[in-house]
Coordinates of C-alpha atoms in Angstrom, one line a residue:
M1 CA -133.7 -124.7 -21.1
A2 CA -132.8 -124.3 -24.5
A3 CA -131.6 -120.9 -26.4
P4 CA -134.3 -119.2 -28.1
T5 CA -134.4 -119.5 -31.9
Q6 CA -135.3 -116.1 -32.2
T7 CA -134.6 -113.0 -30.1
P8 CA -137.4 -110.5 -29.2
V9 CA -137.9 -107.2 -31.2
T10 CA -135.8 -104.5 -29.8
T11 CA -138.1 -101.8 -28.1
P12 CA -136.9 -98.5 -27.2
K13 CA -137.3 -99.4 -23.3
S14 CA -135.5 -102.6 -23.9
L15 CA -132.4 -101.0 -25.6
A16 CA -132.4 -98.6 -22.7
F17 CA -131.7 -101.1 -20.1
R18 CA -129.3 -103.2 -22.5
V19 CA -127.2 -100.1 -23.1
I20 CA -126.9 -99.4 -19.3
Y21 CA -125.9 -102.9 -18.9
Q22 CA -123.0 -102.9 -21.4
L23 CA -121.9 -99.5 -20.1
L24 CA -121.7 -100.9 -16.5
L25 CA -119.9 -104.4 -18.0
F26 CA -117.5 -101.8 -19.8
A27 CA -116.6 -100.7 -16.7
L28 CA -116.2 -103.3 -14.6
N29 CA -112.3 -103.3 -14.5
E30 CA -112.0 -99.6 -14.7
E31 CA -110.5 -97.5 -11.7
A32 CA -113.4 -94.9 -12.1
E33 CA -116.5 -96.2 -10.4
W34 CA -119.7 -96.4 -12.6
E35 CA -123.1 -96.6 -11.4
A36 CA -126.8 -96.6 -13.1
R37 CA -128.9 -95.0 -10.5
N38 CA -132.7 -94.4 -10.7
A39 CA -133.2 -90.4 -10.9
Q40 CA -136.2 -90.8 -8.1
L41 CA -135.0 -91.8 -4.5
D42 CA -137.8 -93.9 -3.0
S43 CA -137.3 -94.4 0.4
G44 CA -140.2 -96.4 0.8
D45 CA -142.5 -96.2 4.3
M46 CA -139.5 -94.7 6.1
M47 CA -139.5 -90.7 4.5
S48 CA -141.2 -89.1 1.5
D49 CA -139.5 -89.6 -1.7
S50 CA -136.7 -87.4 -2.6
E51 CA -135.5 -86.1 -5.9
R52 CA -131.8 -86.7 -6.7
P53 CA -129.9 -83.8 -8.6
Y54 CA -129.5 -85.7 -11.9
F55 CA -131.8 -83.2 -13.7
D56 CA -129.8 -80.0 -12.7
N57 CA -127.7 -79.3 -15.8
I58 CA -129.5 -81.5 -18.2
E59 CA -131.9 -78.9 -19.9
S60 CA -133.5 -81.8 -22.2
A61 CA -134.4 -84.2 -19.3
Q62 CA -135.9 -81.3 -17.6
D63 CA -138.3 -80.7 -20.9
A64 CA -139.1 -84.0 -21.1
L65 CA -140.1 -84.2 -17.3
Q66 CA -141.9 -81.0 -17.5
R67 CA -143.9 -82.2 -20.4
G68 CA -145.0 -85.2 -18.3
R69 CA -145.7 -87.1 -21.3
S70 CA -143.4 -89.3 -23.5
H71 CA -143.3 -89.1 -27.4
S72 CA -146.0 -92.3 -27.5
G73 CA -148.4 -90.4 -25.1
Q74 CA -147.1 -92.5 -22.0
A75 CA -147.1 -90.5 -18.3
I76 CA -143.5 -90.1 -17.2
S77 CA -142.0 -89.5 -13.9
R78 CA -138.3 -89.5 -12.4
Y79 CA -138.5 -93.2 -12.3
D80 CA -138.3 -93.0 -16.0
F81 CA -134.9 -91.8 -16.0
W82 CA -131.4 -93.5 -14.9
G83 CA -128.4 -91.4 -14.3
M84 CA -125.2 -92.7 -15.5
L85 CA -122.6 -91.8 -12.9
R86 CA -118.9 -92.1 -12.8
D87 CA -117.2 -91.4 -9.4
D88 CA -120.6 -89.9 -8.0
R89 CA -120.9 -87.3 -11.1
C90 CA -124.1 -87.5 -13.5
L91 CA -122.8 -87.8 -16.7
G92 CA -126.3 -88.1 -18.2
L93 CA -129.7 -89.6 -18.2
I94 CA -131.1 -92.5 -19.8
Q95 CA -134.9 -92.3 -20.2
T96 CA -137.0 -95.8 -20.6
D97 CA -138.3 -94.5 -23.8
G98 CA -134.7 -94.8 -25.5
T99 CA -133.5 -91.3 -25.0
L100 CA -130.5 -90.1 -24.0
H101 CA -130.2 -87.0 -22.4
L102 CA -126.7 -85.0 -21.8
P103 CA -125.8 -81.6 -20.3
G104 CA -126.1 -79.0 -22.9
R105 CA -126.8 -81.0 -26.1
D106 CA -130.0 -82.0 -27.7
P107 CA -131.4 -85.6 -26.6
V108 CA -130.1 -88.6 -28.6
S109 CA -132.5 -91.6 -29.9
L110 CA -130.8 -94.7 -28.7
I111 CA -132.8 -96.6 -31.5
S112 CA -131.2 -94.2 -34.2
V113 CA -127.6 -94.9 -32.6
Y114 CA -128.6 -98.9 -32.5
N115 CA -129.5 -98.6 -36.2
A116 CA -126.4 -96.6 -37.3
N117 CA -124.3 -99.5 -35.9
K118 CA -126.2 -102.3 -37.7
R119 CA -128.5 -103.1 -34.8
D120 CA -125.3 -104.3 -32.9
I121 CA -125.5 -103.4 -29.1
L122 CA -121.8 -103.5 -28.6
P123 CA -121.0 -100.4 -31.1
T124 CA -123.8 -98.9 -30.0
A125 CA -123.0 -98.8 -26.3
M126 CA -119.8 -97.6 -27.1
E127 CA -120.8 -94.6 -29.2
V128 CA -123.1 -94.0 -25.8
R129 CA -120.0 -93.9 -24.1
R130 CA -118.3 -91.7 -26.2
L131 CA -121.3 -89.5 -26.1
L132 CA -121.0 -89.8 -22.1
T133 CA -117.5 -89.2 -21.9
P134 CA -116.3 -86.8 -24.5

């Protein structure tokens, strides 16, 4: 396959997953174990769905989940959140609408961080990592 001549437009959702990918790539050779886990534990038919405790100390994510609708009006659930874990500790949640939720802080728009970094994914992900690990 030939390389595309133009990349698709970056959306908040695609940016959320690009940031997750870059964060995991940065941590590849670290001693600490980094993971991205969906906030909804889906066990299929074996047992009922369980809730992971990632929302416990992240008020902005709790608020977003209680609203039940994203800014664009889309219905949201725990499936729309990805916990960024380091050594099994949730540092923050990345919502698929392009929002970073952190303990004790206001939510951060990933698109705003991306635009401030001249739409370059590497410094964007480094900024998100700095926010996750102050």
